Coordinates of C-alpha atoms in Angstrom, one line a residue:
M29 CA -2.3 -7.0 38.7
S30 CA 0.2 -8.3 41.3
A31 CA 3.9 -8.4 40.6
Y32 CA 3.7 -12.2 40.7
G33 CA 0.8 -12.2 38.3
K34 CA 2.7 -10.1 35.8
Y35 CA 5.8 -12.2 36.2
F36 CA 3.8 -15.4 35.6
L37 CA 2.1 -14.1 32.5
A38 CA 5.4 -12.7 31.1
L39 CA 7.1 -16.0 31.6
L40 CA 4.2 -17.9 30.1
A41 CA 4.2 -15.6 27.1
L42 CA 8.0 -15.9 26.6
L43 CA 7.7 -19.7 26.7
L44 CA 5.0 -19.6 24.1
V45 CA 7.1 -17.4 21.9
L46 CA 10.2 -19.4 22.2
S47 CA 8.5 -22.7 21.5
G48 CA 6.7 -21.4 18.4
S49 CA 3.4 -22.6 19.9
D50 CA 2.2 -24.0 16.6
R51 CA -0.9 -25.4 18.1
L52 CA -1.6 -22.8 20.8
L53 CA -5.3 -23.1 20.5
A54 CA -5.7 -26.4 18.6
Q55 CA -9.4 -26.6 19.5
E56 CA -10.0 -23.1 18.0
P57 CA -8.4 -22.9 14.5
E58 CA -9.5 -19.2 14.0
A59 CA -7.7 -18.1 17.1
D60 CA -4.7 -20.3 16.3
R61 CA -4.5 -18.8 12.8
L62 CA -4.8 -15.3 14.1
Y63 CA -2.1 -15.9 16.7
R64 CA 0.4 -17.2 14.2
Q65 CA -0.2 -14.3 11.8
L66 CA 0.3 -11.7 14.5
M67 CA 3.4 -13.5 15.8
E68 CA 4.9 -13.6 12.3
L69 CA 5.1 -9.8 12.4
R70 CA 7.2 -10.1 15.5
S71 CA 9.6 -12.6 13.8
F72 CA 10.0 -10.3 10.8
E73 CA 10.6 -7.3 13.0
Q74 CA 13.3 -9.2 14.9
L75 CA 15.0 -10.1 11.7
Q76 CA 15.0 -6.5 10.6
N77 CA 16.2 -5.2 13.9
P78 CA 17.4 -7.8 16.4
S79 CA 18.0 -5.2 19.2
N80 CA 14.4 -3.9 19.1
N81 CA 13.0 -4.6 22.6
A82 CA 9.6 -3.3 21.5
A83 CA 9.1 -6.4 19.4
D84 CA 9.6 -8.6 22.4
S85 CA 7.2 -6.5 24.4
S86 CA 4.6 -6.7 21.6
S87 CA 5.0 -10.5 21.3
T88 CA 4.6 -10.9 25.1
T89 CA 1.4 -8.9 25.0
I90 CA 0.0 -10.9 22.1
A91 CA 1.0 -14.3 23.5
S92 CA -0.4 -13.5 26.9
F93 CA -3.7 -12.6 25.3
F94 CA -4.0 -15.8 23.4
A95 CA -2.9 -17.8 26.4
S96 CA -5.7 -16.3 28.4
L97 CA -8.3 -17.6 25.9
Q98 CA -7.6 -21.1 27.1
A99 CA -8.7 -20.3 30.7
S100 CA -11.8 -21.9 31.9
D101 CA -12.1 -20.4 35.4
E102 CA -13.5 -17.0 36.3
F103 CA -12.7 -13.8 34.3
N104 CA -10.3 -12.3 36.8
E105 CA -8.1 -9.2 37.3
N106 CA -5.1 -10.8 35.4
T107 CA -7.3 -11.6 32.5
A108 CA -8.7 -8.0 32.3
E109 CA -5.1 -6.6 32.5
V110 CA -3.9 -8.8 29.7
W111 CA -6.9 -8.1 27.5
A112 CA -6.6 -4.3 28.1
G113 CA -2.9 -4.4 27.1
F114 CA -3.8 -6.3 23.9
F115 CA -6.5 -3.8 22.9
D116 CA -4.2 -0.9 23.5
L117 CA -1.5 -2.5 21.4
T118 CA -3.9 -3.4 18.6
F119 CA -6.2 -0.3 18.4
A120 CA -4.5 2.6 20.2
R121 CA -0.8 2.3 19.7
D122 CA -0.6 3.9 16.3
D123 CA 3.0 4.9 16.7
D124 CA 4.0 1.2 16.6
G125 CA 5.6 0.1 13.3
N126 CA 3.3 -2.8 12.9
F127 CA 0.0 -1.0 13.8
S128 CA -1.5 -1.0 10.3
R129 CA -0.4 -4.5 9.6
R130 CA -2.0 -5.9 12.8
L131 CA -5.2 -4.1 11.9
E132 CA -5.2 -5.6 8.4
I133 CA -4.7 -9.1 9.9
L134 CA -7.6 -8.6 12.3
S135 CA -9.8 -7.2 9.6
N136 CA -9.1 -10.1 7.2
E137 CA -9.7 -12.6 9.9
G138 CA -12.9 -10.9 10.8
R139 CA -14.1 -11.1 7.2
R140 CA -13.3 -14.8 7.1
Q141 CA -15.1 -15.5 10.3
S142 CA -18.1 -13.4 9.3
A143 CA -18.4 -15.1 5.9
A144 CA -18.5 -18.5 7.7
I145 CA -21.7 -17.5 9.5
P146 CA -24.9 -17.4 7.5
P147 CA -27.0 -14.1 7.9
E148 CA -29.8 -16.1 9.5
C149 CA -27.5 -17.3 12.2
N150 CA -26.9 -13.8 13.6
D151 CA -27.7 -14.7 17.2
H152 CA -28.1 -11.4 19.1
E153 CA -29.1 -13.2 22.3
Q154 CA -26.2 -15.7 22.5
K155 CA -23.6 -13.5 20.7
P156 CA -24.7 -9.9 21.4
F157 CA -21.4 -8.2 20.6
T158 CA -20.8 -10.2 17.4
G159 CA -24.4 -9.8 16.4
H160 CA -24.3 -6.0 16.8
V161 CA -21.1 -5.5 14.8
R162 CA -22.2 -7.8 12.0
E163 CA -25.6 -6.0 11.9
A164 CA -23.7 -2.7 11.6
I165 CA -21.5 -4.0 8.9
E166 CA -24.5 -5.2 6.8
V167 CA -26.2 -1.8 7.2
N168 CA -23.1 0.0 6.1
K169 CA -22.4 -2.3 3.2
A170 CA -26.0 -1.8 2.0
R171 CA -25.8 2.0 2.4
Q172 CA -22.4 2.1 0.7
K173 CA -24.1 1.7 -2.6
Y174 CA -26.5 4.6 -2.0
Y175 CA -23.8 7.0 -0.8
A176 CA -21.5 6.0 -3.7
G177 CA -24.3 6.6 -6.1
I178 CA -25.0 10.2 -5.0
S179 CA -21.2 11.0 -4.7
K180 CA -20.2 9.4 -8.0
G181 CA -18.1 6.8 -6.0
A182 CA -16.2 9.4 -3.9
T183 CA -17.6 8.0 -0.5
S184 CA -16.4 4.5 -1.2
K185 CA -13.1 5.1 0.6
V186 CA -14.9 6.2 3.8
S187 CA -17.2 3.2 3.6
L188 CA -14.3 0.8 3.1
L189 CA -12.4 2.3 6.0
Y190 CA -15.4 2.0 8.3
T191 CA -16.3 -1.6 7.4
S192 CA -12.6 -2.6 7.6
L193 CA -12.4 -1.3 11.1
E194 CA -15.6 -3.0 12.0
Y195 CA -14.3 -6.3 10.6
S196 CA -11.2 -5.9 12.7
L197 CA -13.4 -6.1 15.9
L198 CA -15.0 -9.4 15.0
P199 CA -12.1 -11.7 16.1
I200 CA -12.4 -9.9 19.5
T201 CA -16.2 -9.9 19.8
F202 CA -16.2 -13.7 19.5
V203 CA -14.1 -14.1 22.7
F204 CA -16.2 -11.6 24.6
D205 CA -19.4 -13.4 23.6
R206 CA -17.9 -16.7 24.7
W207 CA -17.1 -15.4 28.2
A208 CA -20.6 -13.7 28.3
Q209 CA -22.2 -17.1 27.8
K210 CA -20.4 -18.4 30.9
F211 CA -21.8 -15.6 32.9
R212 CA -25.3 -16.1 31.6
K213 CA -25.2 -19.7 32.6
D214 CA -24.8 -18.5 36.1
G215 CA -27.8 -16.2 35.6
I216 CA -25.7 -13.0 35.2
P217 CA -26.9 -10.9 32.2
V218 CA -23.6 -9.4 31.0
L219 CA -23.8 -7.6 27.6
A220 CA -27.6 -7.9 27.7
E221 CA -28.2 -4.2 27.6
D222 CA -25.0 -2.8 26.1
F223 CA -26.0 -2.7 22.5
V224 CA -28.7 -0.7 20.6
A225 CA -30.4 -2.3 17.5
M226 CA -29.7 -0.8 14.1
S227 CA -33.4 -0.8 13.3
G228 CA -33.9 2.7 14.7
I229 CA -31.3 4.5 12.6
S230 CA -32.3 7.4 10.4
T231 CA -32.8 7.0 6.7
A232 CA -29.7 7.5 4.5
D233 CA -31.2 10.5 2.8
K234 CA -32.1 12.5 6.0
P235 CA -30.9 16.1 5.6
L236 CA -28.0 17.1 7.8
L237 CA -28.3 19.9 10.4
R238 CA -24.6 20.8 10.2
R239 CA -22.3 20.7 7.1
G240 CA -19.0 22.2 8.5
M241 CA -15.5 20.7 8.8
L242 CA -12.8 20.8 11.4
D243 CA -9.8 22.8 10.3
R244 CA -6.2 21.9 11.3
A245 CA -6.5 23.5 14.7
G246 CA -9.8 21.7 15.3
R247 CA -8.3 18.3 14.4
R248 CA -5.5 19.0 16.7
D249 CA -7.9 19.9 19.5
L250 CA -9.9 16.7 18.8
R251 CA -6.8 14.5 19.0
K252 CA -5.6 16.2 22.2
M253 CA -9.1 15.8 23.8
L254 CA -9.4 12.1 22.9
R255 CA -5.9 11.3 24.1
A256 CA -6.6 12.9 27.5
W257 CA -9.9 11.1 27.7
Q258 CA -8.5 7.8 26.8
W259 CA -5.8 8.1 29.5
K260 CA -8.1 9.2 32.2
S261 CA -10.9 6.7 31.4
G262 CA -8.5 3.8 31.0
L263 CA -7.1 4.6 34.4
A264 CA -10.6 4.7 35.9
A265 CA -11.6 1.5 34.2
A266 CA -8.4 -0.2 35.5
R267 CA -9.4 0.8 39.0
K268 CA -13.0 -0.5 38.2
D269 CA -14.3 2.9 39.1
F270 CA -17.3 2.8 36.8
V271 CA -18.9 5.9 38.2
K272 CA -15.7 7.9 37.3
V273 CA -15.8 6.4 33.8
Q274 CA -19.4 7.7 33.4
I275 CA -18.4 11.2 34.7
L276 CA -15.5 11.3 32.2
A277 CA -17.8 10.2 29.4
L278 CA -20.2 13.0 30.2
S279 CA -17.4 15.5 30.2
A280 CA -16.0 14.3 26.9
L281 CA -19.5 14.4 25.3
H282 CA -19.9 18.0 26.4
D283 CA -16.5 18.9 24.9
L284 CA -17.2 17.0 21.7
R285 CA -20.6 18.7 21.2
Q286 CA -19.0 22.1 21.8
L287 CA -16.5 21.3 19.1
E288 CA -19.3 20.3 16.8
L289 CA -21.1 23.6 17.5
R290 CA -18.0 25.7 17.1
Y291 CA -17.2 24.2 13.6
Q292 CA -20.8 23.3 12.7
C293 CA -19.6 19.8 12.0
N294 CA -20.4 16.2 12.8
L295 CA -18.4 13.9 15.0
A296 CA -21.1 11.2 15.1
L297 CA -19.0 8.1 15.4
T298 CA -16.6 9.5 18.0
I299 CA -19.6 10.6 20.1
H300 CA -21.2 7.1 19.5
F301 CA -18.1 5.4 21.0
V302 CA -18.0 7.7 24.1
E303 CA -21.7 7.2 24.7
S304 CA -21.2 3.5 24.4
V305 CA -18.4 3.6 27.0
G306 CA -20.7 5.6 29.3
L307 CA -23.5 3.1 28.9
A308 CA -21.2 0.1 29.5
A309 CA -19.9 1.8 32.7
R310 CA -23.5 2.4 33.9
N311 CA -24.4 -1.2 33.3
A312 CA -21.1 -2.3 34.9
D313 CA -21.8 -0.4 38.0
R314 CA -25.4 -1.8 38.2
L315 CA -24.3 -5.4 37.8
S316 CA -21.4 -4.9 40.2
H317 CA -23.8 -4.0 43.0
R318 CA -26.2 -6.7 42.1
Y319 CA -23.7 -9.6 41.8
A320 CA -21.0 -8.7 44.4
K321 CA -18.5 -7.3 41.9
R322 CA -18.3 -10.7 40.0
T323 CA -18.6 -8.8 36.6
D324 CA -16.2 -6.0 37.3
D325 CA -13.2 -7.5 35.6
F326 CA -15.2 -8.5 32.5
Y327 CA -16.6 -5.0 32.2
R328 CA -13.2 -3.5 32.7
A329 CA -12.1 -5.3 29.6
F330 CA -15.3 -4.5 27.6
I331 CA -14.9 -0.8 28.4
A332 CA -11.1 -1.0 27.6
I333 CA -11.7 -2.2 24.0
Q334 CA -14.0 0.7 23.3
I335 CA -11.7 3.3 24.9
S336 CA -8.8 1.9 22.9
G337 CA -10.7 2.3 19.6
V338 CA -12.1 5.8 19.9
R339 CA -9.2 7.7 18.3
L340 CA -8.9 5.1 15.5
F341 CA -12.6 5.3 14.7
S342 CA -12.6 9.1 14.9
K343 CA -10.7 9.1 11.6
V344 CA -13.9 7.9 9.9
D345 CA -15.6 11.0 11.1
L346 CA -12.9 13.2 9.7
Q347 CA -12.9 11.5 6.3
A348 CA -16.7 11.8 6.2
Q349 CA -16.8 15.6 6.8
P350 CA -16.0 16.7 3.2
F351 CA -19.1 14.7 2.1
H352 CA -21.2 16.3 4.9
R353 CA -20.3 19.6 3.3
A354 CA -22.0 18.3 0.2
G355 CA -25.1 17.3 2.2
I356 CA -24.4 13.5 2.2
G357 CA -25.3 12.1 5.6
I358 CA -22.8 9.2 5.6
I359 CA -22.0 8.0 9.2
V360 CA -24.3 10.6 10.8
N361 CA -27.4 8.8 9.6
D362 CA -26.0 5.3 10.1
L363 CA -25.7 5.1 13.9
P364 CA -28.4 4.3 16.5
A365 CA -29.1 6.6 19.4
I366 CA -27.4 5.3 22.6
P367 CA -29.4 5.9 25.8
F368 CA -26.6 7.7 27.7
P369 CA -26.7 9.8 29.7

């Protein structure tokens, strides 16, 4: 992003914050409600600590993201930069004091939006990202009963964490799908091959091959590995070097599988996210060549949200491992195979 672009967005965000922007997105009440809830966190934090510059930085990031949703022109580099910053704040910056609260707000809004859509209206063609996440939620909610039954309710906490994180994605998937529709009207099939149907997943009672757990050192190694991968992959995505993103995904998958073998454990969801990033980067590179780089900025943002979420979702794997030791295949049996590499 150019210095001018950053200055313009920061100025726009500041004006929105100062004005209160009560009807920022009057034509989209869901986005308007979500914006006001997220900004209320900033107001409370400012009251608690008026000198906290991080609150101003967060509010600028949030306001810039919601301001970008009103744009009707092409998805450009500024848009991708703003969205990547918002995803980092929301899903990756777990040292921020409002991190958990922001996730809770997103999750609650996702539940509200999902409940407003009848199951028969799960349109995978027009809303592929939303359709995929909602399908995954329905599968996990259905299997929650089975896993709770064989664990005497002990797995419920893992299931709740997983579905809550999935719901937190829905307010974001809607805006991706809306932009994807604009591309498809121009004959550009973005998001058409980025998701795998849940119909091919294993049965819930499939026996596990590995039943081990990471110890403290293993968890430390996992966190260190994922932080390094996030940083390198985020930088490559920002440069729209989708080949580099694929190479980094391959390297991360090798390291994750070596960690699984060393501890005879399962890191299924973490691997699922990295595979998904690799697949998206491969599709991004293909469409970039085919459509003269018109899709590059959109795919940069699409890859950014997945990179941002990988450490957060890896916590589900860690919470599931004690149940893997008992032979319960929660998470491992609930994910479709992604065709990457």
